[in-house]
Amino acid sequence: MATRKSVSEQPRLHESQSLASVASLSDDDDLAPYRVDDNDPTSLTLQRTLSDDYNAGQREGLLARIEAPAVLLAEASETSADSGLPGVVVKKKNGMKMAFMNMANSIIGAGIIGQPYALLQCGLLTGMVLLFVLTLVIDWTIRLMVVNAKLSGTNTYQATVSACFGRAGYLAISLAQGLFAFGGSIAFTVIIGDTIPHVMSALFPSAATTPIVSLVTEREPVMIMCILFISFPLSLSKNIANLAKASLLALISMLVIIVAVVLEGIRTPTDEKGKFTPPLLTINSGVFQGIGVISFAFVCHHNSLLIYGALRKPTIDRFARVTHWSTGVSMLACMTLALAGFLTFRNKTVGNVLNNFPAGNFVINVARFCFGFNMLTTFPLEIFVCREVLLDYIYSTFFQQITNEHGIEVPPEPSMLAHRLTTAALTVVTLLVALTTDSLGIVLEVVGSTSACMLAYILPPLCYLKLASSTNCSWKQRVGPIACVAFGVTVMIVSTALSIKNAFMPDRIET
């Protein structure tokens, strides 16, 4: 944390660095307006503009030193002797297959469990179309981020937004990342309450009638005990790498859940299934909320540039292939689970489809255990991000800056007391919020329609439009980004309002 720069500290970018970043763009057709030609006055204007924009807004990216757990797992380290630089550890680069695994692992997370609920909200036909279309949009915005990073001379999502919009960009990306991580931690806590008690009841049938021991079979006590005595101690770690190995469970857990829902859905008795109505088969009243749930599942933009940088040959074309495969496979996984769950339970589908199955179902309990245990170890990763966002903002805004060994003004290192108190406060607040709801669907809706929309649909195209404003970019090339921003803002406003309204309406769609 000693390398963080203050918000007011705006280190200047050497013009040669900006030009090198622009010149490194590939020959993709969609990047034609940004190619550098020394004899083209427009290109020279672009070069100067990018340097000016960068100098005005660039700062070290918030959380720039935080690497995605999946990326950390895939990257081995060379010794200093191997690197040729004394005292320097150089990370090995990844091939296409490993990059694909990293991105797929970043996408396929807790949000997949809510996809049957998304079909309930949207209607079967509309939900399937939206799942496909939103996958294409997210695939595009992930790739757009690399273009933005090259044009702005940055290497993180946070730095790109800050370079484009200065202080306002810094606050926007900080808020979006912090809220997404906070919402994720709430969702994980709700999932723990939905899964672990069922598993404990199945393992110890007599526990429910035994004083004190019965607490391990009740939702609220289990949430409190698991978060305070397991997840909270793990959250106190100051190094996210210490938590990285836990993410290996993610893909295994998702595979177990998909297989379990498909197999047990086929075996579900008819009397336990729901029924179809015309809106459920075509278009239902919760389309905007469904978009939020789908968006929550697919957002991985905060890890994308890390994955790009870890490629052995990081080019836009190679990264595009990785993105296409990753989003495509993730879409198929989400579609499989969504169809298996929704076609089985229909109008009875709940936010966490595992809750639709009986408590004593052995196969589903295995899936519940895998999912719940995975959430226990993933929760600290979300708290880690929340804590870093909060401390970064506080220490860079309200504390006197100091000069580090490189002569750069940085915020002082937060004390261990501040670290622990912030972690404890975030954990307790998350737990208290999670205890007020038993609906995973509502959590996914709100988080997906706010921070996920900001990260996936609004900020990437906004940065593109900002960087393109000083070029001869045609109106046709601006239509897509403008439409995407408009879509994101609309979904954010409408979906959030409807989700909050429906949460307090007795006649809302049951979850």
mmCIF file of C-alpha atoms in Angstrom, residues 243-447:
data_model
loop_
_atom_site.group_PDB
_atom_site.id
_atom_site.type_symbol
_atom_site.label_atom_id
_atom_site.label_comp_id
_atom_site.label_asym_id
_atom_site.label_seq_id
_atom_site.Cartn_x
_atom_site.Cartn_y
_atom_site.Cartn_z
ATOM 1 C CA LEU A 243 -6.631 -16.167 -0.492
ATOM 2 C CA ALA A 244 -6.045 -17.063 -4.118
ATOM 3 C CA LYS A 245 -5.942 -20.844 -3.780
ATOM 4 C CA ALA A 246 -9.511 -20.825 -2.512
ATOM 5 C CA SER A 247 -10.695 -19.713 -5.943
ATOM 6 C CA LEU A 248 -9.721 -23.111 -7.361
ATOM 7 C CA LEU A 249 -12.947 -24.375 -5.819
ATOM 8 C CA ALA A 250 -15.047 -21.991 -7.891
ATOM 9 C CA LEU A 251 -15.181 -23.774 -11.237
ATOM 10 C CA ILE A 252 -15.506 -27.183 -9.561
ATOM 11 C CA SER A 253 -18.407 -25.908 -7.465
ATOM 12 C CA MET A 254 -20.153 -24.438 -10.505
ATOM 13 C CA LEU A 255 -19.801 -27.697 -12.430
ATOM 14 C CA VAL A 256 -21.196 -29.700 -9.501
ATOM 15 C CA ILE A 257 -24.156 -27.322 -9.205
ATOM 16 C CA ILE A 258 -25.011 -27.450 -12.919
ATOM 17 C CA VAL A 259 -24.861 -31.260 -13.030
ATOM 18 C CA ALA A 260 -26.874 -31.572 -9.811
ATOM 19 C CA VAL A 261 -29.649 -29.222 -10.958
ATOM 20 C CA VAL A 262 -29.914 -30.902 -14.360
ATOM 21 C CA LEU A 263 -30.040 -34.446 -12.968
ATOM 22 C CA GLU A 264 -32.301 -33.734 -10.014
ATOM 23 C CA GLY A 265 -34.532 -31.494 -12.098
ATOM 24 C CA ILE A 266 -35.321 -34.444 -14.337
ATOM 25 C CA ARG A 267 -36.129 -36.580 -11.282
ATOM 26 C CA THR A 268 -38.345 -33.967 -9.590
ATOM 27 C CA PRO A 269 -41.919 -35.250 -9.071
ATOM 28 C CA THR A 270 -44.641 -33.486 -11.042
ATOM 29 C CA ASP A 271 -46.465 -32.292 -7.942
ATOM 30 C CA GLU A 272 -43.360 -30.344 -6.839
ATOM 31 C CA LYS A 273 -43.117 -28.486 -10.132
ATOM 32 C CA GLY A 274 -44.851 -25.219 -10.862
ATOM 33 C CA LYS A 275 -46.873 -24.212 -13.872
ATOM 34 C CA PHE A 276 -46.403 -22.073 -16.946
ATOM 35 C CA THR A 277 -48.412 -18.993 -17.847
ATOM 36 C CA PRO A 278 -48.307 -17.042 -21.134
ATOM 37 C CA PRO A 279 -46.101 -14.274 -19.623
ATOM 38 C CA LEU A 280 -43.676 -16.888 -18.247
ATOM 39 C CA LEU A 281 -43.285 -18.370 -21.715
ATOM 40 C CA THR A 282 -42.946 -15.072 -23.603
ATOM 41 C CA ILE A 283 -42.267 -11.784 -21.790
ATOM 42 C CA ASN A 284 -42.850 -11.148 -18.107
ATOM 43 C CA SER A 285 -43.115 -7.960 -16.066
ATOM 44 C CA GLY A 286 -39.654 -8.214 -14.482
ATOM 45 C CA VAL A 287 -37.519 -7.766 -17.606
ATOM 46 C CA PHE A 288 -35.380 -4.969 -16.174
ATOM 47 C CA GLN A 289 -34.767 -6.849 -12.937
ATOM 48 C CA GLY A 290 -33.825 -9.910 -14.977
ATOM 49 C CA ILE A 291 -31.250 -7.852 -16.859
ATOM 50 C CA GLY A 292 -29.708 -6.912 -13.518
ATOM 51 C CA VAL A 293 -29.441 -10.560 -12.446
ATOM 52 C CA ILE A 294 -27.832 -11.570 -15.752
ATOM 53 C CA SER A 295 -25.426 -8.614 -15.604
ATOM 54 C CA PHE A 296 -24.317 -9.520 -12.088
ATOM 55 C CA ALA A 297 -23.287 -12.961 -13.326
ATOM 56 C CA PHE A 298 -21.207 -11.730 -16.276
ATOM 57 C CA VAL A 299 -19.291 -8.739 -14.942
ATOM 58 C CA CYS A 300 -15.549 -9.468 -14.872
ATOM 59 C CA HIS A 301 -14.321 -6.145 -16.203
ATOM 60 C CA HIS A 302 -12.219 -5.400 -13.115
ATOM 61 C CA ASN A 303 -10.050 -8.448 -13.961
ATOM 62 C CA SER A 304 -9.929 -8.138 -17.743
ATOM 63 C CA LEU A 305 -6.838 -5.976 -18.136
ATOM 64 C CA LEU A 306 -4.966 -8.166 -15.661
ATOM 65 C CA ILE A 307 -5.769 -11.177 -17.813
ATOM 66 C CA TYR A 308 -4.768 -9.281 -20.952
ATOM 67 C CA GLY A 309 -1.449 -8.295 -19.404
ATOM 68 C CA ALA A 310 -0.762 -11.898 -18.417
ATOM 69 C CA LEU A 311 -0.981 -13.115 -22.025
ATOM 70 C CA ARG A 312 2.297 -14.380 -23.456
ATOM 71 C CA LYS A 313 1.687 -12.318 -26.600
ATOM 72 C CA PRO A 314 -0.773 -9.594 -25.524
ATOM 73 C CA THR A 315 -2.423 -8.378 -28.706
ATOM 74 C CA ILE A 316 -5.983 -7.213 -29.203
ATOM 75 C CA ASP A 317 -6.692 -10.028 -31.645
ATOM 76 C CA ARG A 318 -5.491 -12.750 -29.260
ATOM 77 C CA PHE A 319 -7.375 -11.197 -26.360
ATOM 78 C CA ALA A 320 -10.512 -11.027 -28.507
ATOM 79 C CA ARG A 321 -10.356 -14.788 -29.089
ATOM 80 C CA VAL A 322 -9.923 -15.405 -25.362
ATOM 81 C CA THR A 323 -12.891 -13.148 -24.630
ATOM 82 C CA HIS A 324 -15.128 -14.790 -27.244
ATOM 83 C CA TRP A 325 -14.431 -18.280 -25.913
ATOM 84 C CA SER A 326 -14.761 -17.257 -22.255
ATOM 85 C CA THR A 327 -18.026 -15.383 -22.617
ATOM 86 C CA GLY A 328 -19.395 -18.056 -24.952
ATOM 87 C CA VAL A 329 -18.677 -20.939 -22.576
ATOM 88 C CA SER A 330 -20.002 -18.901 -19.649
ATOM 89 C CA MET A 331 -23.192 -18.181 -21.572
ATOM 90 C CA LEU A 332 -23.686 -21.890 -22.280
ATOM 91 C CA ALA A 333 -23.161 -22.713 -18.591
ATOM 92 C CA CYS A 334 -25.663 -20.045 -17.525
ATOM 93 C CA MET A 335 -28.179 -21.147 -20.164
ATOM 94 C CA THR A 336 -27.885 -24.779 -19.096
ATOM 95 C CA LEU A 337 -28.532 -23.996 -15.431
ATOM 96 C CA ALA A 338 -31.220 -21.424 -16.253
ATOM 97 C CA LEU A 339 -33.191 -23.819 -18.438
ATOM 98 C CA ALA A 340 -32.754 -26.795 -16.107
ATOM 99 C CA GLY A 341 -34.006 -24.818 -13.120
ATOM 100 C CA PHE A 342 -36.759 -22.764 -14.731
ATOM 101 C CA LEU A 343 -38.254 -25.551 -16.859
ATOM 102 C CA THR A 344 -38.463 -27.680 -13.717
ATOM 103 C CA PHE A 345 -39.955 -25.227 -11.212
ATOM 104 C CA ARG A 346 -41.545 -22.654 -13.545
ATOM 105 C CA ASN A 347 -43.539 -20.096 -11.539
ATOM 106 C CA LYS A 348 -42.144 -21.526 -8.278
ATOM 107 C CA THR A 349 -38.532 -20.703 -9.200
ATOM 108 C CA VAL A 350 -36.739 -18.817 -6.409
ATOM 109 C CA GLY A 351 -33.642 -16.597 -6.380
ATOM 110 C CA ASN A 352 -31.397 -19.484 -5.318
ATOM 111 C CA VAL A 353 -32.659 -22.428 -7.358
ATOM 112 C CA LEU A 354 -31.097 -24.901 -4.904
ATOM 113 C CA ASN A 355 -33.752 -23.809 -2.413
ATOM 114 C CA ASN A 356 -36.408 -25.265 -4.721
ATOM 115 C CA PHE A 357 -35.191 -28.767 -3.971
ATOM 116 C CA PRO A 358 -36.073 -30.713 -0.803
ATOM 117 C CA ALA A 359 -33.747 -30.312 2.172
ATOM 118 C CA GLY A 360 -32.981 -34.035 2.221
ATOM 119 C CA ASN A 361 -31.920 -34.380 -1.430
ATOM 120 C CA PHE A 362 -28.429 -35.913 -1.220
ATOM 121 C CA VAL A 363 -27.139 -34.777 -4.629
ATOM 122 C CA ILE A 364 -28.392 -31.230 -4.107
ATOM 123 C CA ASN A 365 -26.877 -31.193 -0.620
ATOM 124 C CA VAL A 366 -23.503 -32.020 -2.147
ATOM 125 C CA ALA A 367 -23.992 -29.035 -4.451
ATOM 126 C CA ARG A 368 -25.088 -26.918 -1.486
ATOM 127 C CA PHE A 369 -21.987 -27.872 0.464
ATOM 128 C CA CYS A 370 -19.662 -27.052 -2.449
ATOM 129 C CA PHE A 371 -21.415 -23.749 -3.069
ATOM 130 C CA GLY A 372 -21.629 -22.719 0.582
ATOM 131 C CA PHE A 373 -18.017 -23.616 1.323
ATOM 132 C CA ASN A 374 -16.906 -21.730 -1.763
ATOM 133 C CA MET A 375 -18.794 -18.645 -0.555
ATOM 134 C CA LEU A 376 -17.064 -18.874 2.836
ATOM 135 C CA THR A 377 -13.682 -18.577 1.180
ATOM 136 C CA THR A 378 -14.753 -16.096 -1.507
ATOM 137 C CA PHE A 379 -16.346 -13.642 0.942
ATOM 138 C CA PRO A 380 -12.902 -12.375 2.112
ATOM 139 C CA LEU A 381 -11.974 -11.462 -1.463
ATOM 140 C CA GLU A 382 -14.950 -9.098 -1.658
ATOM 141 C CA ILE A 383 -14.198 -7.600 1.750
ATOM 142 C CA PHE A 384 -10.594 -7.132 0.608
ATOM 143 C CA VAL A 385 -11.748 -4.976 -2.311
ATOM 144 C CA CYS A 386 -14.240 -3.013 -0.180
ATOM 145 C CA ARG A 387 -11.570 -2.312 2.415
ATOM 146 C CA GLU A 388 -8.983 -1.180 -0.123
ATOM 147 C CA VAL A 389 -11.465 1.134 -1.831
ATOM 148 C CA LEU A 390 -12.449 2.705 1.471
ATOM 149 C CA LEU A 391 -8.925 3.063 2.877
ATOM 150 C CA ASP A 392 -7.551 4.320 -0.420
ATOM 151 C CA TYR A 393 -10.160 7.070 -0.536
ATOM 152 C CA ILE A 394 -9.835 8.044 3.132
ATOM 153 C CA TYR A 395 -6.035 8.101 3.262
ATOM 154 C CA SER A 396 -5.619 9.865 -0.075
ATOM 155 C CA THR A 397 -8.215 12.525 0.773
ATOM 156 C CA PHE A 398 -7.920 13.313 4.466
ATOM 157 C CA PHE A 399 -4.308 12.493 5.391
ATOM 158 C CA GLN A 400 -1.122 14.466 4.792
ATOM 159 C CA GLN A 401 0.820 12.904 1.949
ATOM 160 C CA ILE A 402 4.364 11.629 2.430
ATOM 161 C CA THR A 403 7.261 11.169 0.013
ATOM 162 C CA ASN A 404 8.277 7.582 -0.639
ATOM 163 C CA GLU A 405 11.685 6.212 -1.629
ATOM 164 C CA HIS A 406 11.010 7.093 -5.280
ATOM 165 C CA GLY A 407 10.333 10.736 -4.506
ATOM 166 C CA ILE A 408 6.593 10.418 -5.118
ATOM 167 C CA GLU A 409 3.971 11.757 -2.733
ATOM 168 C CA VAL A 410 1.760 8.940 -1.444
ATOM 169 C CA PRO A 411 -0.732 8.525 1.379
ATOM 170 C CA PRO A 412 0.656 7.150 4.650
ATOM 171 C CA GLU A 413 0.367 3.424 5.239
ATOM 172 C CA PRO A 414 -2.873 2.645 7.134
ATOM 173 C CA SER A 415 -2.146 1.320 10.587
ATOM 174 C CA MET A 416 -2.914 -2.250 11.539
ATOM 175 C CA LEU A 417 -5.606 -0.916 13.861
ATOM 176 C CA ALA A 418 -7.282 0.930 10.973
ATOM 177 C CA HIS A 419 -6.968 -2.206 8.848
ATOM 178 C CA ARG A 420 -8.637 -4.388 11.459
ATOM 179 C CA LEU A 421 -11.338 -1.901 12.417
ATOM 180 C CA THR A 422 -12.276 -1.308 8.776
ATOM 181 C CA THR A 423 -12.428 -5.050 8.110
ATOM 182 C CA ALA A 424 -14.556 -5.620 11.205
ATOM 183 C CA ALA A 425 -16.915 -2.774 10.343
ATOM 184 C CA LEU A 426 -17.421 -3.947 6.765
ATOM 185 C CA THR A 427 -17.984 -7.527 7.890
ATOM 186 C CA VAL A 428 -20.552 -6.551 10.523
ATOM 187 C CA VAL A 429 -22.443 -4.203 8.188
ATOM 188 C CA THR A 430 -22.511 -6.863 5.470
ATOM 189 C CA LEU A 431 -23.813 -9.435 7.935
ATOM 190 C CA LEU A 432 -26.509 -7.117 9.283
ATOM 191 C CA VAL A 433 -27.768 -6.295 5.790
ATOM 192 C CA ALA A 434 -27.761 -9.976 4.776
ATOM 193 C CA LEU A 435 -29.751 -10.902 7.886
ATOM 194 C CA THR A 436 -32.569 -8.581 6.816
ATOM 195 C CA THR A 437 -33.367 -10.561 3.654
ATOM 196 C CA ASP A 438 -33.775 -14.169 2.655
ATOM 197 C CA SER A 439 -34.120 -13.325 -1.040
ATOM 198 C CA LEU A 440 -30.970 -13.803 -3.080
ATOM 199 C CA GLY A 441 -32.904 -12.636 -6.133
ATOM 200 C CA ILE A 442 -33.436 -9.132 -4.740
ATOM 201 C CA VAL A 443 -29.726 -8.806 -3.882
ATOM 202 C CA LEU A 444 -28.675 -9.888 -7.372
ATOM 203 C CA GLU A 445 -31.199 -7.500 -8.941
ATOM 204 C CA VAL A 446 -30.045 -4.429 -7.018
ATOM 205 C CA VAL A 447 -26.306 -5.078 -7.328
#
